[in-house]
mmCIF file of C-alpha atoms and ligand atoms in Angstrom:
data_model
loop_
_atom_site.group_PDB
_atom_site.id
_atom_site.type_symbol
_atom_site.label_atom_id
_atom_site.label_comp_id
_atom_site.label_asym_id
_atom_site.label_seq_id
_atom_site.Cartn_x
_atom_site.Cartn_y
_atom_site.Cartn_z
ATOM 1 C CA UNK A 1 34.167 49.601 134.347
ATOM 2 C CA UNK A 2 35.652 51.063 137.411
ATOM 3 C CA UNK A 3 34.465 50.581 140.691
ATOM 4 C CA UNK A 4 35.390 51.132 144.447
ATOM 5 C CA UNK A 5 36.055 47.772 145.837
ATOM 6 C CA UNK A 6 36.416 46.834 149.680
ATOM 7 C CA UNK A 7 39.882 45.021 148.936
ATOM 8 C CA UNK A 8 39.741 43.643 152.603
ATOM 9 C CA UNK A 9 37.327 44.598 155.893
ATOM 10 C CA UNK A 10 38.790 47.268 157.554
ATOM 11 C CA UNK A 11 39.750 51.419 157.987
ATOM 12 C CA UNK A 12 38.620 53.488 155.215
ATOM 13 C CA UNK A 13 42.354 52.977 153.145
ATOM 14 C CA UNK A 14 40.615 49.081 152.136
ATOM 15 C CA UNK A 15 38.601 51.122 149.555
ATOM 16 C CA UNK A 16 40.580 50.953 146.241
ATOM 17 C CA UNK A 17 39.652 51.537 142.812
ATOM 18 C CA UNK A 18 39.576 48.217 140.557
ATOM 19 C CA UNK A 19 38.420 47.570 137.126
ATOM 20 C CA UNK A 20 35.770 45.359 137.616
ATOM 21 C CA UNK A 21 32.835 43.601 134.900
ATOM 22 C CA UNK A 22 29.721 45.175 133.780
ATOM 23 C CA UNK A 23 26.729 43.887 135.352
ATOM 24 C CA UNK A 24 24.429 42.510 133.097
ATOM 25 C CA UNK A 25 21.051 43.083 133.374
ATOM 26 C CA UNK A 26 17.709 40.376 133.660
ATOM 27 C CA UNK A 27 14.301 40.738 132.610
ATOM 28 C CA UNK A 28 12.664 44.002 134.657
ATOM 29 C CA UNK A 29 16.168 45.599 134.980
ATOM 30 C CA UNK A 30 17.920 48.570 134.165
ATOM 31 C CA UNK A 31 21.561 49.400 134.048
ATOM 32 C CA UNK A 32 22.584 53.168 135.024
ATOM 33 C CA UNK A 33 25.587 55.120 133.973
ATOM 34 C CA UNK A 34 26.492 56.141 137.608
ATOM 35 C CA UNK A 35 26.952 60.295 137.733
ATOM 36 C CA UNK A 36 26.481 60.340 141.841
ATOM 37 C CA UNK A 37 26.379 58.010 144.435
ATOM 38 C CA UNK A 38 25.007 58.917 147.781
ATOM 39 C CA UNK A 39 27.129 57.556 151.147
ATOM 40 C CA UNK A 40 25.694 56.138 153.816
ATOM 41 C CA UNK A 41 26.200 55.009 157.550
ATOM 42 C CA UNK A 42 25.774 51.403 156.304
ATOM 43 C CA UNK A 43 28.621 51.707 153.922
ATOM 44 C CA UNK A 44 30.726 51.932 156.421
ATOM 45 C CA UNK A 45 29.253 49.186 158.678
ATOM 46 C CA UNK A 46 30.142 46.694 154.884
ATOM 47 C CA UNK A 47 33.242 48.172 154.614
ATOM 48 C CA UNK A 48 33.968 46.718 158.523
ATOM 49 C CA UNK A 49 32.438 43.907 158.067
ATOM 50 C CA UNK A 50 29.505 43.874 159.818
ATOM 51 C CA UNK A 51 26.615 44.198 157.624
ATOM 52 C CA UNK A 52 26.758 41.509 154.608
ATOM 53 C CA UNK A 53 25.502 42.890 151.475
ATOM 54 C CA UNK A 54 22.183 40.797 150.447
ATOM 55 C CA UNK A 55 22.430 37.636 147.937
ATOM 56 C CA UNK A 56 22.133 38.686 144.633
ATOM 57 C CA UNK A 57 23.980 42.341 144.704
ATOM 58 C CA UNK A 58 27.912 42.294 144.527
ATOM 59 C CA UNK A 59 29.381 42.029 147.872
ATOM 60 C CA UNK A 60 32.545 43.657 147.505
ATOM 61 C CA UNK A 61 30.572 47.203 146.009
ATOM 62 C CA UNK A 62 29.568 49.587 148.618
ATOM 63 C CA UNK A 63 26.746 52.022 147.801
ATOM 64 C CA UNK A 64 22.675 52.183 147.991
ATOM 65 C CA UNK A 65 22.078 54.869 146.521
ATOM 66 C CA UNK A 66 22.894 56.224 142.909
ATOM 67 C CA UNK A 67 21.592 58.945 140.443
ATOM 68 C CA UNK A 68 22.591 58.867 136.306
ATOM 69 C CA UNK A 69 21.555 57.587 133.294
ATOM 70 C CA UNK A 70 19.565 54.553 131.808
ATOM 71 C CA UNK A 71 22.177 52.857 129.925
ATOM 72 C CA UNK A 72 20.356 49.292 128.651
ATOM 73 C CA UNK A 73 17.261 48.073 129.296
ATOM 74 C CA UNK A 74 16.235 44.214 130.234
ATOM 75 C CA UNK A 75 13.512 42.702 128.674
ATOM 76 C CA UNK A 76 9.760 44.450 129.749
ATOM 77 C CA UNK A 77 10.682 47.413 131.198
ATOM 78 C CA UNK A 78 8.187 49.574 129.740
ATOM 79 C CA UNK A 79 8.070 52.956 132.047
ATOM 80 C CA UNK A 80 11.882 53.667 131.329
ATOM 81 C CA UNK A 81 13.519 54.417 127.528
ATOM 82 C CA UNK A 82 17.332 54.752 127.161
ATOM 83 C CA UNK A 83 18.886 58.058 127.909
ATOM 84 C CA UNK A 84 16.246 58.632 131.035
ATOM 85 C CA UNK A 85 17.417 60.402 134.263
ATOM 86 C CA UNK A 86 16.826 58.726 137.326
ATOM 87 C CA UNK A 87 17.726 57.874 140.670
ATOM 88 C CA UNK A 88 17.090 54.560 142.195
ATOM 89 C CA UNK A 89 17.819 52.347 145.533
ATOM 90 C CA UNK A 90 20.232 49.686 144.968
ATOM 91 C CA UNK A 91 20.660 46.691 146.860
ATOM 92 C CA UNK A 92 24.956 47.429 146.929
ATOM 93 C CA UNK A 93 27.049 48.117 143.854
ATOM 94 C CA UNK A 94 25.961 51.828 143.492
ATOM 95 C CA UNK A 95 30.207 53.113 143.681
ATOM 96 C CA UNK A 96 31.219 52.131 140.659
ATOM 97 C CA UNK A 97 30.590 53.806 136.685
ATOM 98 C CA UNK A 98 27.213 51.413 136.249
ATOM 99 C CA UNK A 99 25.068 48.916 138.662
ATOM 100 C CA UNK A 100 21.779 47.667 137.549
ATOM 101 C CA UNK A 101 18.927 47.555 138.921
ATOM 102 C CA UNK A 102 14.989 46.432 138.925
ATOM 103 C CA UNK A 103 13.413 49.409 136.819
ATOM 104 C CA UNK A 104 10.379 49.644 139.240
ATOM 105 C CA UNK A 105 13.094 50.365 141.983
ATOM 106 C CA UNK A 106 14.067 53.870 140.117
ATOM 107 C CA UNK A 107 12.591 57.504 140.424
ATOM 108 C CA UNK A 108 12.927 60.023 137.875
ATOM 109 C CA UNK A 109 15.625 62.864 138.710
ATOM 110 C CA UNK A 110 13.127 65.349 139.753
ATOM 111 C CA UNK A 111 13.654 69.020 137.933
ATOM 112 C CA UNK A 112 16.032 71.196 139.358
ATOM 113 C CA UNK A 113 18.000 68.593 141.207
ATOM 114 C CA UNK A 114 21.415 67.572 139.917
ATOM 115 C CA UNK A 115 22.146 64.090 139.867
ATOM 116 C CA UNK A 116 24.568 64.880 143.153
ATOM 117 C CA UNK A 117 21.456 66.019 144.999
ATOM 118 C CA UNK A 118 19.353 63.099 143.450
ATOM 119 C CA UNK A 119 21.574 60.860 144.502
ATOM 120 C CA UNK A 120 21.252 62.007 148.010
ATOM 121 C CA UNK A 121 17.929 61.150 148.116
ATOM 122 C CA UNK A 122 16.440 57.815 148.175
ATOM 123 C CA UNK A 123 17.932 55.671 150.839
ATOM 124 C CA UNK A 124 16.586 58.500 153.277
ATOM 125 C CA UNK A 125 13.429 58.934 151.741
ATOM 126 C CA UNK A 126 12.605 54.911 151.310
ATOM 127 C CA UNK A 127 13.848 54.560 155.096
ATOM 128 C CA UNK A 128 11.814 57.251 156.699
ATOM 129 C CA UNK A 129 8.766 56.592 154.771
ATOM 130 C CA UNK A 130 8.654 53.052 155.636
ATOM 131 C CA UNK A 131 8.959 53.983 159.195
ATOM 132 C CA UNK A 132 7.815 57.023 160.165
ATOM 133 C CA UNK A 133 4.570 56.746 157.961
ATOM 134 C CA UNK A 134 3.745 53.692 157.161
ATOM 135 C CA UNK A 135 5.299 51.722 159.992
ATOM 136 C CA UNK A 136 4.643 54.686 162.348
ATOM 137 C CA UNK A 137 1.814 56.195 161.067
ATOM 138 C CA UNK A 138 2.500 59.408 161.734
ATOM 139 C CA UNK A 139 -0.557 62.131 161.090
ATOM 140 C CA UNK A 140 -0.995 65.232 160.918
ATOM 141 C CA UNK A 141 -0.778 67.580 164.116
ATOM 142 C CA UNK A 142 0.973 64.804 165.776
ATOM 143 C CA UNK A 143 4.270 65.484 167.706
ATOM 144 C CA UNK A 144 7.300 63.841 165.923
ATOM 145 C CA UNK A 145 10.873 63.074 167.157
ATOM 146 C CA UNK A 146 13.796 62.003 165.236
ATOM 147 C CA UNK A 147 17.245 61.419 167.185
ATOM 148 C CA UNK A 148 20.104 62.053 165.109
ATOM 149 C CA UNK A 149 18.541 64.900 163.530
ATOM 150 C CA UNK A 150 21.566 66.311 161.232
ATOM 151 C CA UNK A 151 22.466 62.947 159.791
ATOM 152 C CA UNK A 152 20.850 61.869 156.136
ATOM 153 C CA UNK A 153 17.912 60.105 158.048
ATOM 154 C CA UNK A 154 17.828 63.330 160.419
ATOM 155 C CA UNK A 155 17.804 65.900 157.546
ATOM 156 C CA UNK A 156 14.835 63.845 155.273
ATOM 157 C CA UNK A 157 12.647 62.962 158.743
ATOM 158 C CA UNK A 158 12.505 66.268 159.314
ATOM 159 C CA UNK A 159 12.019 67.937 156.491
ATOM 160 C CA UNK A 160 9.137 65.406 155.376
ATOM 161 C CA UNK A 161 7.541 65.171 159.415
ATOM 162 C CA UNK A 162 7.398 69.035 158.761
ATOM 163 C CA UNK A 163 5.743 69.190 155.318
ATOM 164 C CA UNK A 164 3.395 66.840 156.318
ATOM 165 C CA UNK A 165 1.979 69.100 159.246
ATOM 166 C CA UNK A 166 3.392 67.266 162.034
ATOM 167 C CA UNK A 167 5.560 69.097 164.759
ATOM 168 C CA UNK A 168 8.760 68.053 164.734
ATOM 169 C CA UNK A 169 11.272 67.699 167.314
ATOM 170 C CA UNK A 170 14.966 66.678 166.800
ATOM 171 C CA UNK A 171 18.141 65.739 169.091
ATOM 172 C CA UNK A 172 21.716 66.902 167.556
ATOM 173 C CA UNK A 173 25.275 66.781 168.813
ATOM 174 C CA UNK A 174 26.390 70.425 168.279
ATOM 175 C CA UNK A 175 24.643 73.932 168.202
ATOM 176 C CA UNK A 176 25.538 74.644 164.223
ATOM 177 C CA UNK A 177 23.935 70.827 163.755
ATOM 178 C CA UNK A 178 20.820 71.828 165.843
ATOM 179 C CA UNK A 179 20.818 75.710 163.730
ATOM 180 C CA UNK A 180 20.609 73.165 160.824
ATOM 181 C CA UNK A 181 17.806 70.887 161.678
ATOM 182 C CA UNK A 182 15.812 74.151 162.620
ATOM 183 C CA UNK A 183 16.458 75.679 159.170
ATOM 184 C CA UNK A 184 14.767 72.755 157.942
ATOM 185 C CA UNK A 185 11.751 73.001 159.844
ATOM 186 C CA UNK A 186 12.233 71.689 163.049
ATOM 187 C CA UNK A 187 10.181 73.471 165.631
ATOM 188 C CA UNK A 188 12.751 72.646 168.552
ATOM 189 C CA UNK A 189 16.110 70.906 168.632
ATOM 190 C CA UNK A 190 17.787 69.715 171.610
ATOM 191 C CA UNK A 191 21.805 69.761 171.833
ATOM 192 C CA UNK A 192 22.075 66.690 173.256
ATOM 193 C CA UNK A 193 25.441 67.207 174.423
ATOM 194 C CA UNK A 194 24.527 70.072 176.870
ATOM 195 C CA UNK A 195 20.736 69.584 177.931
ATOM 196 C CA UNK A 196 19.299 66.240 178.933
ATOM 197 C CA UNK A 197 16.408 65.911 176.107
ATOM 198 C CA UNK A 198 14.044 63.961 177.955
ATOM 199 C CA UNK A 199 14.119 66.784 180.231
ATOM 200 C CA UNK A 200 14.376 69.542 177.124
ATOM 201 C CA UNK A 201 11.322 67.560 175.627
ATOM 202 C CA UNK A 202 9.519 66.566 178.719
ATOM 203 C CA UNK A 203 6.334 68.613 178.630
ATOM 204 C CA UNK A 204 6.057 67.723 174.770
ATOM 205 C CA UNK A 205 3.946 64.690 174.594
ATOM 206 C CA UNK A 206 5.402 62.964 171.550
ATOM 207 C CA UNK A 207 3.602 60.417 169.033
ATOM 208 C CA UNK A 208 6.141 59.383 167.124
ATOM 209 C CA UNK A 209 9.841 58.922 167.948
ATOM 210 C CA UNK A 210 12.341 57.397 165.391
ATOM 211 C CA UNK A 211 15.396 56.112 166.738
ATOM 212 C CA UNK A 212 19.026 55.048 165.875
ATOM 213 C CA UNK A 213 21.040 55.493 168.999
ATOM 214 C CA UNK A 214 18.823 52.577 171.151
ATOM 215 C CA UNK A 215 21.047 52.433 174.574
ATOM 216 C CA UNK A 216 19.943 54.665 177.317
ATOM 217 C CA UNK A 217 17.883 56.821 174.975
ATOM 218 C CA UNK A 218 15.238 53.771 174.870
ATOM 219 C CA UNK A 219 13.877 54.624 178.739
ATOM 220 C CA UNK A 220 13.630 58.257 177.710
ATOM 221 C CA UNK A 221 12.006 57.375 174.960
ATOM 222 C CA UNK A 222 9.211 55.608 176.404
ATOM 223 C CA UNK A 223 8.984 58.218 179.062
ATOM 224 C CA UNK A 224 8.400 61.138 176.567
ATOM 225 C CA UNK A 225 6.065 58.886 174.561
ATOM 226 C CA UNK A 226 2.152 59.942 174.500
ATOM 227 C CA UNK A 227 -0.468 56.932 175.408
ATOM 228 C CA UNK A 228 -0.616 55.065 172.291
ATOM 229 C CA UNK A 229 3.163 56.153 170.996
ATOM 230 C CA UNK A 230 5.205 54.429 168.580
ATOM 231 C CA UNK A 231 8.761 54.304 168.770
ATOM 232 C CA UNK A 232 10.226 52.875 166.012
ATOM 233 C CA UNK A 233 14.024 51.813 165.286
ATOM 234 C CA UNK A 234 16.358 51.956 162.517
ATOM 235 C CA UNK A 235 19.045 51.082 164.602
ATOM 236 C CA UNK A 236 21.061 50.921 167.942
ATOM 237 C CA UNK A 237 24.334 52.906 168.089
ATOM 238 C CA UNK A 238 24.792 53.314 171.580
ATOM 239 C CA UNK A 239 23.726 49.431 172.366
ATOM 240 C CA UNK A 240 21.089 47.085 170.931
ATOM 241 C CA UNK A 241 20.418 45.400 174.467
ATOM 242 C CA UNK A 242 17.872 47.451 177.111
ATOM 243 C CA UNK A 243 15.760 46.908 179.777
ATOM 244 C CA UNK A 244 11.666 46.725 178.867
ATOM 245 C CA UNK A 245 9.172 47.911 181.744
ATOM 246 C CA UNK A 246 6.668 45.989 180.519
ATOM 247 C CA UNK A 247 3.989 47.652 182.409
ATOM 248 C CA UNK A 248 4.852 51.053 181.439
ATOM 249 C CA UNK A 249 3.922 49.698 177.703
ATOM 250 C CA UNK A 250 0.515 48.235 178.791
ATOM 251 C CA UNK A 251 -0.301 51.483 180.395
ATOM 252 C CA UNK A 252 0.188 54.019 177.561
ATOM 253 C CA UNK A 253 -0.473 51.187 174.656
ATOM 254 C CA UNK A 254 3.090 51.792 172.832
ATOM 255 C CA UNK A 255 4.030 50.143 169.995
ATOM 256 C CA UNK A 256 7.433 49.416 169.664
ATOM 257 C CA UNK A 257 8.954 48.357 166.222
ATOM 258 C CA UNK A 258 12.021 48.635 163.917
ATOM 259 C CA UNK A 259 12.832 47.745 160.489
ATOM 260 C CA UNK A 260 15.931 47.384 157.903
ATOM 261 C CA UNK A 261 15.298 48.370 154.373
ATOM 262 C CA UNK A 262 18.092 46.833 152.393
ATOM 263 C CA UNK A 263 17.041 43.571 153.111
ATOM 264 C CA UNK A 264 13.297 43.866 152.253
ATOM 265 C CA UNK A 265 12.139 41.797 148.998
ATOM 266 C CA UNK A 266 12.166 43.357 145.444
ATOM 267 C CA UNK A 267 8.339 43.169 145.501
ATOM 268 C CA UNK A 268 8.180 45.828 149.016
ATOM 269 C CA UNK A 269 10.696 48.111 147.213
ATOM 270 C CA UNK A 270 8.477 48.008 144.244
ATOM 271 C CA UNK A 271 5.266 49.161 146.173
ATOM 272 C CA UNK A 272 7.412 51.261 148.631
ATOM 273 C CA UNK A 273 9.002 52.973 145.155
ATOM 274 C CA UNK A 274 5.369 53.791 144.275
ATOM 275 C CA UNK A 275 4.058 55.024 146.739
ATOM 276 C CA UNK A 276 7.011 57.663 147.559
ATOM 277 C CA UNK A 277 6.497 58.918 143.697
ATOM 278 C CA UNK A 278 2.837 59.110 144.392
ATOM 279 C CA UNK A 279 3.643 60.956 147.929
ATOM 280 C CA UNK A 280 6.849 62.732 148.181
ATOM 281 C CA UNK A 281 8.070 63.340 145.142
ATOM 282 C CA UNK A 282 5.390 66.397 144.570
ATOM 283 C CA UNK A 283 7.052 67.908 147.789
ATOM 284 C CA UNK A 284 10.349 67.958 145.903
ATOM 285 C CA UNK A 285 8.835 69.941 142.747
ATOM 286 C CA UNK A 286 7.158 72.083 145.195
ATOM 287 C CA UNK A 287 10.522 73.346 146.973
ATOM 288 C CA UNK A 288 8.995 71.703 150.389
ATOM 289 C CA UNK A 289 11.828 69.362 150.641
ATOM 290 C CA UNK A 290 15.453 69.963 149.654
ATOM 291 C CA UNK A 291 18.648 68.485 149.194
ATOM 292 C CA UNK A 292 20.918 68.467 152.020
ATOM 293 C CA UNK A 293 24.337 67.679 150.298
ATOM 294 C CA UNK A 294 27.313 68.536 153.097
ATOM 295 C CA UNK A 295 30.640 67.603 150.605
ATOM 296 C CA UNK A 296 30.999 65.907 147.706
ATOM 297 C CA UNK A 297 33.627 63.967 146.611
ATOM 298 C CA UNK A 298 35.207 62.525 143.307
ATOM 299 C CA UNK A 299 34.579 58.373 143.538
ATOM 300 C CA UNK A 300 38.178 57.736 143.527
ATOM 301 C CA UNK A 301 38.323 59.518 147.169
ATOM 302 C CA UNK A 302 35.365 57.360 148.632
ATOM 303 C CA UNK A 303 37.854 56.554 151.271
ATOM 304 C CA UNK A 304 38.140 60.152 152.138
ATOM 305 C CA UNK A 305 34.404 60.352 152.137
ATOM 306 C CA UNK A 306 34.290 57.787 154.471
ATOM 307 C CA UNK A 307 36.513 59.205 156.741
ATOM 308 C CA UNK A 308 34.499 62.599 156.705
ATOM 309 C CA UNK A 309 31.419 60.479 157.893
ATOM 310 C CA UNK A 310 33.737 59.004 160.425
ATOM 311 C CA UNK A 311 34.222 62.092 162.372
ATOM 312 C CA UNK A 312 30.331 62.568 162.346
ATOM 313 C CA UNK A 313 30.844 66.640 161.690
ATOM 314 C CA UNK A 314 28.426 66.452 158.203
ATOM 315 C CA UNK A 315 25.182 68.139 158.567
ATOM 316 C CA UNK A 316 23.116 65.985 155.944
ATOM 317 C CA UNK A 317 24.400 64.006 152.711
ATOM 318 C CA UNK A 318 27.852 62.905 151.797
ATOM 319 C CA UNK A 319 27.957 62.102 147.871
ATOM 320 C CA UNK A 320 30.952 60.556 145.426
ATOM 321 C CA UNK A 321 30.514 61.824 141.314
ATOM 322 C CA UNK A 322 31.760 60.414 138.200
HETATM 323 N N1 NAP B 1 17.210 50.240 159.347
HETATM 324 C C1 NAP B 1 17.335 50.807 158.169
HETATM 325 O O1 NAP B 1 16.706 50.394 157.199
HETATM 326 C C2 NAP B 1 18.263 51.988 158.007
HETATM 327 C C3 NAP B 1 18.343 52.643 156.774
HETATM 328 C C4 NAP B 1 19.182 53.766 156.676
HETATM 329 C C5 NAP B 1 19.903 54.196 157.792
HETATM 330 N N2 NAP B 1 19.811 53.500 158.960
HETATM 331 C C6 NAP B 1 20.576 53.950 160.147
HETATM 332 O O2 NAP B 1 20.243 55.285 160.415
HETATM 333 C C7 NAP B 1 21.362 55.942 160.991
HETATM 334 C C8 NAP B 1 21.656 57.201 160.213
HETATM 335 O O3 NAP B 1 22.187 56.837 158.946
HETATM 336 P P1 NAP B 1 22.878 57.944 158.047
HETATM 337 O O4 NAP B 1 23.466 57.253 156.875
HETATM 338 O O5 NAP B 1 21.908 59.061 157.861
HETATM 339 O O6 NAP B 1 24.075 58.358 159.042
HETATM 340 P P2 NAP B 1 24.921 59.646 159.262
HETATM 341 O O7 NAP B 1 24.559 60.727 158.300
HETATM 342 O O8 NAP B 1 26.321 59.215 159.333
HETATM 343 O O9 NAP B 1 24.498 60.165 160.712
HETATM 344 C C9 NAP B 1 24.714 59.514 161.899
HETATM 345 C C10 NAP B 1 24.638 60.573 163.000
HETATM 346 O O10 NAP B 1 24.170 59.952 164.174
HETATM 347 C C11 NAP B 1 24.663 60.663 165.290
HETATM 348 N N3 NAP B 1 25.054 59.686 166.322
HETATM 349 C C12 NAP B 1 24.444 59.534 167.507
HETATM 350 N N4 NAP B 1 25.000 58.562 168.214
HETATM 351 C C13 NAP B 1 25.973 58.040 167.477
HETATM 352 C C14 NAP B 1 26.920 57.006 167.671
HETATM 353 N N5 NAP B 1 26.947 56.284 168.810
HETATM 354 N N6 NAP B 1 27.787 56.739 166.671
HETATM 355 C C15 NAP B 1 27.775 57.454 165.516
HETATM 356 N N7 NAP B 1 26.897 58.461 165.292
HETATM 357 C C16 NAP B 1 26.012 58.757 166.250
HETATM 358 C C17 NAP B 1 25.830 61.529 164.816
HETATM 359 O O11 NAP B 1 25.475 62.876 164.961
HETATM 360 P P3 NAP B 1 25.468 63.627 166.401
HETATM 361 O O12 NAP B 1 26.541 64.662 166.359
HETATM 362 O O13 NAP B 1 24.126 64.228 166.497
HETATM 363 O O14 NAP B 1 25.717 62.597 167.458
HETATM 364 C C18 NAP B 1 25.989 61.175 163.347
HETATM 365 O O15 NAP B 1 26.255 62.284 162.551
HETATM 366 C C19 NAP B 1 22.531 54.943 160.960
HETATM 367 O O16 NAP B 1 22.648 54.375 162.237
HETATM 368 C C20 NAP B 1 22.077 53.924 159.938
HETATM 369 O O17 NAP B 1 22.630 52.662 160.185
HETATM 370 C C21 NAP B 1 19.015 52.423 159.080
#
């Protein structure tokens, strides 16, 4: 098969096409014909490297995410037949014409999405779930906050905050990236390059804040937060190091916590996986929740794609095709 292969760590020009072997599939795994691939933040981070694919997934294969086509089956897979349409989170592998995966890790396309919008889904969806409601617990009413609010994470927070009956709140980079996060159901979204949010956001009182800048934002963060907050991290782009006022997170009862998904065990994918079908993906039949697809690019140009992450302009999903 084909696949894009990170020849070397480096700029985007290390991705090159290669011929590479079919994976072959174990008991409780399927192998998809890959029609989309969804690009991530994280891809980027392998490609440098600074964020080691897990044991057990090919190291040199970027990608997370994929939509297509069940190919082969491995022994007792029951739920899936050949020919199915799904969508699935990988552990790595997902740019190339097939990865496998475990079967209980897949989704089924839902109707009316194309596998490109499919495969924009699931890293998103399985990252805010796991943190901004079950981690976070967000309810409904509450006052939400998602930093970042254009990127993939941005786009699905709010989008799912919002059809949940929470208020949502969002910080962008540009006015056309804030117009977008409104569009989606924001109730207010703060250019953070021209207003001070904390300030923007001060009379708010939020619940819930999920964060992936860390750095300075972490004291506003806990200043905005409502007695018994949680602020919750996915990761730290401005600086993974801050200082902690203890007392100010005795007094309001915060909880402060922070995950990372692609390194969770088969068997919390499985139950995360279940629960999302169970909880989300009725949203997506019911038009609540769209895809957010900004360009899409053939897989041979995944180096171009990463570049267009690179200059951060995309409002929502970058995805390679087949
Ligand atoms: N822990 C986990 O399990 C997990 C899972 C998935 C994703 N993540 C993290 O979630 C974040 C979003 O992922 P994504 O794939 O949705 O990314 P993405 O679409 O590339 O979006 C990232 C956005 O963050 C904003 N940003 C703010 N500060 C930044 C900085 N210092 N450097 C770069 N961008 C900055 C940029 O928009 P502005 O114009 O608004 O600044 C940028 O568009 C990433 O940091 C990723 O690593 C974590």
């Amino acid at each position: 098969m084909k696949a894009v292969v990170i020849t070397e760590f480096g700029l985007p020009d290390v991705l090159k096409v290669q011929e590479k072997t079919i994976p072959i599939i174990s008991s409780g795994e399927v192998l998809i014909r890959v029609m989309a691939a969804g690009v991530n933040r994280l891809d980027i981070y392998q490609r440098q490297g600074n964020y080691p694919a897990p044991q057990g997934v090919p190291r040199d294969i970027p990608g997370v995410e994929v939509a297509g086509v069940i190919e082969a089956m491995g022994d007792q897979v029951t739920q899936w037949k050949i020919g199915d349409k799904v969508c699935a989170l990988v552990g790595g592998g997902g740019y190339a014409d097939f990865v496998k995966v475990v079967a209980a890790h897949c989704l089924p396309v839902p109707d009316k999405f194309t596998f490109t919008e499919a495969a924009s889904l699931p890293e998103g969806i399985f990252t805010v779930w796991s943190n901004v409601f079950m981690r976070g617990q967000l309810q409904e009413q509450e006052n939400f906050l998602v930093h970042g609010g254009s990127s993939g994470i941005g786009i699905t927070s709010i989008q799912l905050a919002k059809a949940l009956g929470a208020r949502v709140f969002a910080t962008a980079g540009s006015q056309s990236k804030c117009a977008a996060c409104e569009s989606l159901g924001a109730d207010l979204c703060v250019n953070y390059k021209e207003q001070d949010f904390e300030k923007s956001l001060a009379s708010v009182g939020l619940d819930v804040i999920l964060d992936m800048v860390g750095g300075d934002y972490f004291q506003k963060n806990i200043n905005l937060l409502n007695p018994e907050g949680r602020l919750i991290y996915i990761n730290a782009m401005q600086g993974r190091s801050v200082n902690l006022d203890i007392l100010q997170v005795m007094r309001k009862r915060i909880t402060i916590s922070g995950s990372t998904l692609r390194s969770r065990e088969d068997s919390y994918k499985t139950m995360l996986t279940s629960e999302i079908r169970r909880k989300v993906w009725p949203l997506l039949a019911t038009g609540k929740f769209r895809a957010v697809v900004d360009r899409v690019f053939p897989m041979k140009q995944a180096a171009e794609a990463h570049r267009h992450m690179e200059t951060s302009q995309h409002i929502g999903k970058i995805v390679l095709t087949n």
